[in-house]
XYZ file of C-alpha atoms in Angstrom:
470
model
C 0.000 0.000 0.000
C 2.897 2.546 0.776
C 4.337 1.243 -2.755
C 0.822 2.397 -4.039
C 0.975 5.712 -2.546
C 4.554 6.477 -3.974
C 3.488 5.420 -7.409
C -0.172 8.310 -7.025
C 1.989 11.031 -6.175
C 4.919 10.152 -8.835
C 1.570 9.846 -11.706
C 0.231 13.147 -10.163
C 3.418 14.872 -10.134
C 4.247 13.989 -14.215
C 0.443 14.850 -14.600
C 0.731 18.327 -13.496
C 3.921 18.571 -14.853
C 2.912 17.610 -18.340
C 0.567 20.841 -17.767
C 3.038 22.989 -17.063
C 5.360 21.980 -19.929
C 2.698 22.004 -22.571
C 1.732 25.427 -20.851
C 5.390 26.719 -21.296
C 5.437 25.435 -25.080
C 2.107 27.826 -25.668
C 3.255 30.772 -24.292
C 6.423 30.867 -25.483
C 5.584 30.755 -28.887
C 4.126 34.246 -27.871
C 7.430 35.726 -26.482
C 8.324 37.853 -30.102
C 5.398 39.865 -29.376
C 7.238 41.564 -26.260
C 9.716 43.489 -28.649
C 9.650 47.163 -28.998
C 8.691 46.809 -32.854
C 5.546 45.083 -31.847
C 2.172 47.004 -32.082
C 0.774 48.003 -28.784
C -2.647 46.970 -29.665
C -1.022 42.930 -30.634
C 0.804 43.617 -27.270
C -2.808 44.338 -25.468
C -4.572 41.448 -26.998
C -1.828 39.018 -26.195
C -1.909 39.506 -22.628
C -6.060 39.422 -22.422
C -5.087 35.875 -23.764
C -2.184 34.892 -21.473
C -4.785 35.992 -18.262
C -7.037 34.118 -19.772
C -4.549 31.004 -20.611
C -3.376 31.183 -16.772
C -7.197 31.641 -15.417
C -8.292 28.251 -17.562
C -4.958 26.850 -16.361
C -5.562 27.545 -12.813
C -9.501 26.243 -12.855
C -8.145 23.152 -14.341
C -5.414 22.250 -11.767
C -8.367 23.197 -9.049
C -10.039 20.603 -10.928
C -7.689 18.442 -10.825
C -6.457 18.397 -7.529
C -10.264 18.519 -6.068
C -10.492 15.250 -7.806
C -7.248 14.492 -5.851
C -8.261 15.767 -2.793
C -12.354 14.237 -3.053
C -10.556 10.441 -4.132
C -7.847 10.322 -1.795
C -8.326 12.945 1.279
C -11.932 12.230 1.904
C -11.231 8.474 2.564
C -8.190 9.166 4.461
C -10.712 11.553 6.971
C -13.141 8.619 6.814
C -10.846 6.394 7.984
C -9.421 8.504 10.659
C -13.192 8.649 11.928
C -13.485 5.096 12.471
C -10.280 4.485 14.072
C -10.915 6.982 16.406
C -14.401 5.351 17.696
C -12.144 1.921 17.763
C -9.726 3.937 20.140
C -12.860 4.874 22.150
C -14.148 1.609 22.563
C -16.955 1.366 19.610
C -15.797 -2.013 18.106
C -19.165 -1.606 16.230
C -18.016 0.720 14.490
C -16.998 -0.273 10.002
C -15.346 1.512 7.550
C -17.208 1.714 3.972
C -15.632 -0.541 1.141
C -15.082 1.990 -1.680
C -14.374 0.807 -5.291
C -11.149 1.498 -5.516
C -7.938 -0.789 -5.079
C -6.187 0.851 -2.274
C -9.000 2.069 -0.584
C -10.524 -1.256 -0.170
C -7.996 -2.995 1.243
C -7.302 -0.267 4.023
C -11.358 -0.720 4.188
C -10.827 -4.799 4.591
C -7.779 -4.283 6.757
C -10.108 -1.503 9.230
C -12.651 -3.854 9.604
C -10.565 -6.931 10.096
C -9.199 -4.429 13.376
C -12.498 -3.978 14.580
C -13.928 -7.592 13.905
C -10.523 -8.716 15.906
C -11.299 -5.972 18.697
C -14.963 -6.688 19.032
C -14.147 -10.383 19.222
C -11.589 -9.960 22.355
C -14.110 -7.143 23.674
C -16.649 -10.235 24.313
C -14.240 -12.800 25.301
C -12.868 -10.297 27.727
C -16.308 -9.815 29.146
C -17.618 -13.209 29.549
C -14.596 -13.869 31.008
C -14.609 -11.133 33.618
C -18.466 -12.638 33.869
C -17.445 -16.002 34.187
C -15.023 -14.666 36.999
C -17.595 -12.467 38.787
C -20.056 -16.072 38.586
C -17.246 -17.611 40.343
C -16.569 -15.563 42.774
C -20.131 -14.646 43.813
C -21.284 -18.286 43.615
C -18.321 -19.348 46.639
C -19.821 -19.839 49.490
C -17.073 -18.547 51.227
C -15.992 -14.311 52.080
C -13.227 -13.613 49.734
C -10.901 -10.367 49.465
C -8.196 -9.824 46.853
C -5.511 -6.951 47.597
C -2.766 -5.569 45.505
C 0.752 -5.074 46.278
C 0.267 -2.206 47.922
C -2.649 -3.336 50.188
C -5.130 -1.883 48.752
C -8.334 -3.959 48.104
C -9.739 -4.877 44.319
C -12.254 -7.429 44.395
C -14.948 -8.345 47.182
C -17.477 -10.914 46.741
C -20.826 -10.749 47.852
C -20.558 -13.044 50.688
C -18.261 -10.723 52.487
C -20.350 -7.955 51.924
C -23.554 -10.078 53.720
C -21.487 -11.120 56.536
C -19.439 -8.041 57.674
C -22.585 -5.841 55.874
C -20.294 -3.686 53.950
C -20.503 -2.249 50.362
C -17.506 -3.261 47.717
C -17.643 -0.220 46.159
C -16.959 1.659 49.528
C -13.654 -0.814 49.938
C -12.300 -0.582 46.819
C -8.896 0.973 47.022
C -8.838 1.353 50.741
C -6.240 -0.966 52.554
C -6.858 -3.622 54.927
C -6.082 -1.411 57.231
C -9.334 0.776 56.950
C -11.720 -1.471 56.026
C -12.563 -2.722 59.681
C -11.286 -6.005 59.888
C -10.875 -7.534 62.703
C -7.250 -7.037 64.674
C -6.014 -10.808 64.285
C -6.926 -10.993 60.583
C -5.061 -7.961 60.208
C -2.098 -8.746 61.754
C -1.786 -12.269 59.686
C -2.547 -10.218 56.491
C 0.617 -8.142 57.340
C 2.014 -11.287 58.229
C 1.364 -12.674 54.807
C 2.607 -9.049 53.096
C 5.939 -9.362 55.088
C 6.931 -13.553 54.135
C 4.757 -14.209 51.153
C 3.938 -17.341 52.742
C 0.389 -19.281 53.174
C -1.049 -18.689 56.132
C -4.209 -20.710 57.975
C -5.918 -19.673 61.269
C -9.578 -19.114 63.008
C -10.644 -15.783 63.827
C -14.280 -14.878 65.899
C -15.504 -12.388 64.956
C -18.736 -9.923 66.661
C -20.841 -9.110 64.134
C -23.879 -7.019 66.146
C -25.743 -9.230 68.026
C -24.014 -12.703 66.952
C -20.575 -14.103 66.768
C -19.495 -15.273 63.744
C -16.349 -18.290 63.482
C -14.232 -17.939 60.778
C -11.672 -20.067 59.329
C -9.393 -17.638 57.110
C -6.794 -18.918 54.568
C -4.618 -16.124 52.801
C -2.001 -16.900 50.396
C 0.015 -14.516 47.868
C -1.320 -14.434 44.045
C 1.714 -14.901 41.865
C 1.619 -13.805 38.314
C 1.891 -16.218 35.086
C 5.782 -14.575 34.759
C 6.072 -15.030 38.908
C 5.417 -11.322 39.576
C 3.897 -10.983 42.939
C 0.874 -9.102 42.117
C -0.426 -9.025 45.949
C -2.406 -11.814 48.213
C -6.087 -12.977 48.473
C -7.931 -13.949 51.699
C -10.392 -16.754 51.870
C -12.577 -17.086 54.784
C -15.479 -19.793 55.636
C -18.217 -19.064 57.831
C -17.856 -22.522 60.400
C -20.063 -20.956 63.215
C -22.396 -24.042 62.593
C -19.534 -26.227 62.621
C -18.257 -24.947 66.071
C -22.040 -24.620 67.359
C -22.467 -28.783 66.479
C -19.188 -29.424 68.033
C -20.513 -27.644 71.276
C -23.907 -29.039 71.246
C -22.124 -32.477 71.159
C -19.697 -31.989 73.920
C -23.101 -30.340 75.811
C -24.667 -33.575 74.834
C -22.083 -36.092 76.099
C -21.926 -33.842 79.418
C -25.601 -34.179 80.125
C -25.957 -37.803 78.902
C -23.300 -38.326 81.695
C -24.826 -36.264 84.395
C -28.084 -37.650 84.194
C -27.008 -41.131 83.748
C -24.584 -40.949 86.576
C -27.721 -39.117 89.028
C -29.831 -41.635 89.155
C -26.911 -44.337 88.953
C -25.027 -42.887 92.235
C -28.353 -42.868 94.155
C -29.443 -46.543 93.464
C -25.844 -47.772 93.665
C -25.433 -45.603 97.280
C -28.789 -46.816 98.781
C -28.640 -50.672 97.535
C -24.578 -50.709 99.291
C -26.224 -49.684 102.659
C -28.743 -51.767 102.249
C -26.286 -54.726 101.904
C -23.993 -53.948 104.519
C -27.112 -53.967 106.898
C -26.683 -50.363 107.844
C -29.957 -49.904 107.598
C -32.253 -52.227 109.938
C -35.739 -49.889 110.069
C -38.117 -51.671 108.051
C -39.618 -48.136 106.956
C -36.750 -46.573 106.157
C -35.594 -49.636 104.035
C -38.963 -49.342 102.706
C -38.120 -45.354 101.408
C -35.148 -46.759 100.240
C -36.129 -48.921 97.779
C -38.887 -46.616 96.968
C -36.406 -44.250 96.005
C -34.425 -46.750 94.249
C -37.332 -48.042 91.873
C -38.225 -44.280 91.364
C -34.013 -43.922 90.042
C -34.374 -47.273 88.206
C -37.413 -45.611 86.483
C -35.867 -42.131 85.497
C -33.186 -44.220 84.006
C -35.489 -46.781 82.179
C -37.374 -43.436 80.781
C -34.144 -41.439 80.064
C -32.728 -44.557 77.902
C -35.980 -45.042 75.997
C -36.112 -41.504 75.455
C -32.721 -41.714 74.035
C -33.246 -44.357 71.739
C -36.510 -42.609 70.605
C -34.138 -39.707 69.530
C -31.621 -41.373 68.369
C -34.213 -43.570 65.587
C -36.065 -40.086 65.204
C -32.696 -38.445 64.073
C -31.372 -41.119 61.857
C -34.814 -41.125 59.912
C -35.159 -44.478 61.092
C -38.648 -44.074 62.809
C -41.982 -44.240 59.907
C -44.723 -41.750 60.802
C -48.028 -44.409 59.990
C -50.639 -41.195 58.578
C -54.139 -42.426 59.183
C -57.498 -40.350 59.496
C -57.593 -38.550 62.955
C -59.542 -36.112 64.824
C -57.529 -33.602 66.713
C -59.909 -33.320 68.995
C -60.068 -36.786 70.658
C -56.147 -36.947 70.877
C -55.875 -33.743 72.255
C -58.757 -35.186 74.811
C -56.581 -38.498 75.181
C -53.370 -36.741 75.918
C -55.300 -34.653 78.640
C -56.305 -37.868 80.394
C -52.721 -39.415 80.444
C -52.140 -35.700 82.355
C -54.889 -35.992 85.062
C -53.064 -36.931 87.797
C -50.127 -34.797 87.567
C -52.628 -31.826 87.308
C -54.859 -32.947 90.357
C -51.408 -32.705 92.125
C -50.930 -29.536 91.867
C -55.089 -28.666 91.646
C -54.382 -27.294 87.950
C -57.227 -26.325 85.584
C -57.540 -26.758 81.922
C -59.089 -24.556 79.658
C -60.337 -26.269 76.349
C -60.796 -23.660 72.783
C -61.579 -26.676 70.322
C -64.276 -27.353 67.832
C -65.998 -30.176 68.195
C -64.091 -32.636 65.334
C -61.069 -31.900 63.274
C -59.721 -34.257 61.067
C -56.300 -34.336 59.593
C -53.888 -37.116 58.129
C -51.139 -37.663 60.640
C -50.022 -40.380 63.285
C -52.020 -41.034 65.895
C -50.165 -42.185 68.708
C -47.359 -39.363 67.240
C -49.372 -36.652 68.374
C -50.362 -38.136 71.690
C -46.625 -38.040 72.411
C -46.146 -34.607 71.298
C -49.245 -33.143 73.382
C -48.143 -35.640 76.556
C -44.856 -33.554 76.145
C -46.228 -30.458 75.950
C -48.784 -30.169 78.402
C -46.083 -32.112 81.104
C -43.465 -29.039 80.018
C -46.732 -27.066 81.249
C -47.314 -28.454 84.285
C -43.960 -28.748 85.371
C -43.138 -24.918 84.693
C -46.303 -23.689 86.524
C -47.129 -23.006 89.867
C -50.454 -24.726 91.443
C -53.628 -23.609 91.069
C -53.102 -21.946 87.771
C -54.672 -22.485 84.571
C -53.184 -24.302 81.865
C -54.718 -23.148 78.054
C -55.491 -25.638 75.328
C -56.420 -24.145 71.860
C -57.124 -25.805 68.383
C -58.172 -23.229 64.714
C -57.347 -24.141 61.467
C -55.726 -21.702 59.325
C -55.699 -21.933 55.547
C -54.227 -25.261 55.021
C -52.919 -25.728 58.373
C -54.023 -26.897 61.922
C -53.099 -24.342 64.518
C -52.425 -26.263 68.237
C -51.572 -24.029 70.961
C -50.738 -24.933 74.989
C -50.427 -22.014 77.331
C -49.164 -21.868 80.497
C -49.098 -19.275 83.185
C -45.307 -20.797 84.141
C -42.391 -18.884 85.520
C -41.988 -18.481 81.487
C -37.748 -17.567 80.209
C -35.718 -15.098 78.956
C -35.464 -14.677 75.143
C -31.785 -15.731 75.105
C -32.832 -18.830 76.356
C -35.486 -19.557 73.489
C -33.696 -20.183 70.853
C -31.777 -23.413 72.646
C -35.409 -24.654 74.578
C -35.564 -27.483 71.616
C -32.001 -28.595 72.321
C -31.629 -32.007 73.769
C -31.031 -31.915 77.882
C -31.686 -28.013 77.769
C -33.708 -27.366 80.756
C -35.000 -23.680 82.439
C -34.726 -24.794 85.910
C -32.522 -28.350 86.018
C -34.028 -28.953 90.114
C -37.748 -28.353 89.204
C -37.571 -30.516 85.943
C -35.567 -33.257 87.738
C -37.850 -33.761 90.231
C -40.792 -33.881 88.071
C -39.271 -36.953 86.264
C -38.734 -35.117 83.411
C -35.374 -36.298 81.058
C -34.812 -32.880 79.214
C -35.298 -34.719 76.206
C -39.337 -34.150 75.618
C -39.307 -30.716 73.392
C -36.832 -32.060 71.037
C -38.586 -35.144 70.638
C -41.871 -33.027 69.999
C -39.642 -31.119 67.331
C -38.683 -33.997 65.419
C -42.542 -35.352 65.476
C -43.697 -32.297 64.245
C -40.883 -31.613 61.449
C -41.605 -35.157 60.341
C -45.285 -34.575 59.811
C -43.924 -31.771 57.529
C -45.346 -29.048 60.342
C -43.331 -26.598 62.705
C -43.414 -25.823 66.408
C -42.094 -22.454 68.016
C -42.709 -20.683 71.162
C -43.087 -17.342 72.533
C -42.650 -16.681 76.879
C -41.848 -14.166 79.008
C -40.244 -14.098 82.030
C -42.952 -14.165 84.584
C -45.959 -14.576 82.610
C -45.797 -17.820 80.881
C -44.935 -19.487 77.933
C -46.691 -20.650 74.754
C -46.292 -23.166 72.693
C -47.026 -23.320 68.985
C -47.755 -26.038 66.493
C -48.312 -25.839 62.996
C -49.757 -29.441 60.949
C -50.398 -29.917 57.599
C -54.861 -30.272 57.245
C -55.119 -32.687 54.554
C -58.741 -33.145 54.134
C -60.515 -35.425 51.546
């Protein structure tokens, strides 16, 4: 193409030279004329005809080098216009194809540019897509920094769990984003050696405490430039909450086991070594031995009623049932212990409601519930029994005018061995395993239980069943 320019400005160049030759050749045939001999009036007329010559002259080189300008010039401004919207980032952007030679293949070679540019414009973008997917979808808080500290990507799952904005952190350090002071320091650390680096971190996030496990490591380039370090941190609060509830478990699996245990293995020694000779005091004794023996016989079953509820092990057997007549069954099972304490029960229940569930399921869950009741309340107060439907669900509540809890305390009420007052519940017989083998009941008839209390007042118990009525 530069070949092709060389060769339109050597043809333009003998072109107007030609002119001017042929222009020379005319006018100089003229040149006697300027002698002194030479009649003024031949002298006039001549030079009205060499103005006029180098007028015609002049419009035709005008011509010509419009035609010039208008072939070459204009395409060259075109040209300039489309590589300057590539250079702003319009790879939409084509030149025309003219007809001729040159022009098209600077036309073909434009748009080959921009076809190339467009083409890395969208690979570029699904890739920075592909990485945004990436990083969003980990389940995990992530932070990239430069080499200078300063922070240039956040996912989203940082931003939910420390409830910050990227935008506000990009480009601040780590330094003034509000981490916490131990992640801090092992980011420096990780600045300083360039090494990996692994640790846990807690971290007080409003009104809950969040466990993290953090993993930072430096990012090194494809050429082994360090181009800065990226911090990785999963959320295990549930992990250390299950490790907790299991040593809480094994602890209160012990203690109650070893209760009842030490006092039948205490009173059936004395009884052996004859220390005891009173026939009525032997008599207590073995009373409260058999009463031991069954707290332990109930606190084992109760166990291994968990235990098959929890592996999914246990069928729920869904028959046609009315509400009403377990609720009325469950309330008999309960006389006694509320005659103790001279309790009364206050019924709000239609007179039938049927629903598809397991009978003797639901006896166990309102047993449960109306013992937690009566264990929790003082005598002579009234203990409130209410059954509604709503929509397309059966709405059960028990309400008790107890010494109700605290609402720190509520969320961990369904936790096994979790007990308000361990002396009260222990000598009602209880296990401290009843509300989270009503939880389990319920959440395998695809229902939910919850409760509200106050301090005080009371506490209420609700349960929520699937109506399934033919």
């Amino acid at each position: 193409m530069k070949n092709y320019y060389s060769s339109l400005l050597t043809t333009s160049g003998i072109i107007l030279s030609i002119l001017l030759i042929v222009l020379g050749i005319i006018l100089g045939q003229f040149f006697h004329l300027f002698a002194e001999d030479v009649d003024p009036i031949i002298q006039q007329t001549y030079w009205v005809f060499l103005l006029f010559t180098l007028v015609l002259v002049f419009i035709v080189m005008m011509f010509v080098m419009s035609k010039l300008l208008q072939q070459y010039v204009q395409p060259i401004d075109h040209f300039m216009g489309v590589t300057y919207q590539l250079a702003q980032g319009n790879y939409l952007a084509r030149a025309q194809i003219d007809d001729g030679r040159m022009n098209q293949q600077l036309t073909i070679a434009i748009n080959q540019i921009a076809r190339n540019l467009q083409e890395n414009s969208i690979l570029r973008e699904m890739e920075a897509e592909r990485l945004k997917t990436l990083v969003s979808s980990i389940g995990s808080s992530l932070l990239m920094f430069g080499r200078s500290g300063a922070v240039n990507l956040v996912n989203k799952v940082f931003e939910e769990t420390f409830h910050r904005k990227g935008e506000d952190l990009m480009g601040r350090t780590y330094k003034d984003i509000g981490l916490p002071e131990d992640i801090e320091i092992e980011i420096e650390q990780i600045f300083l050696t360039e090494e990996v680096r692994s640790f846990q971190s807690k971290v007080y996030l409003e009104n809950d405490i969040c466990h993290l496990e953090v993993y930072g490591a430096p990012v090194i380039g494809e050429n082994g430039n360090w181009l800065g370090i990226v911090i990785i941190m999963h959320d295990i609060t549930k992990m250390i909450r299950l490790e907790q509830v299991r040593k809480d478990f094994v602890a209160n699996v012990s203690h109650e086991l070893k209760t009842p245990i030490t006092s039948i293995k205490g009173f059936s020694e004395m009884l052996l070594d004859g220390a005891v000779e009173d026939p009525v005091i032997q008599r207590e004794f073995y009373e409260i031995m058999y009463k031991e023996s069954n707290r332990l016989q109930l606190l084992i079953e109760d166990l291994l009623r968990l235990s098959s509820m929890e592996r999914g092990s246990f069928e729920i057997i869904r028959t046609r049932v009315d509400l009403i007549d377990i609720v009325q069954q469950s309330l008999q099972i309960v006389r006694t212990k509320l005659q103790e304490k001279n309790m009364e029960v206050v019924q709000n229940m239609p007179e039938c409601l049927m629903i598809s569930a397991d009978h003797d399921r639901l006896v166990q869950v309102m047993v449960n519930l109306l013992h937690n009741a009566i264990a929790y309340s003082q005598e002579e107060t009234v203990i409130t029994v209410a059954v509604e439907k709503v929509k397309d669900f059966v709405h059960i509540t028990v309400s008790d005018q107890g010494i109700g809890m605290t609402s720190d305390e509520l969320p961990r009420l369904f936790e096994r061995f979790y007990r308000i007052d361990r002396a009260r519940s222990r000598e009602s017989g209880g296990t401290g395993l009843g509300l989270a083998i009503v939880k389990h009941i319920v959440e395998a008839h695809h229902g939910t239980v919850s409760v509200e209390s106050e301090l005080g007042v009371g506490t209420v118990f609700h349960v929520h069943l699937p109506r399934d009525e033919e």
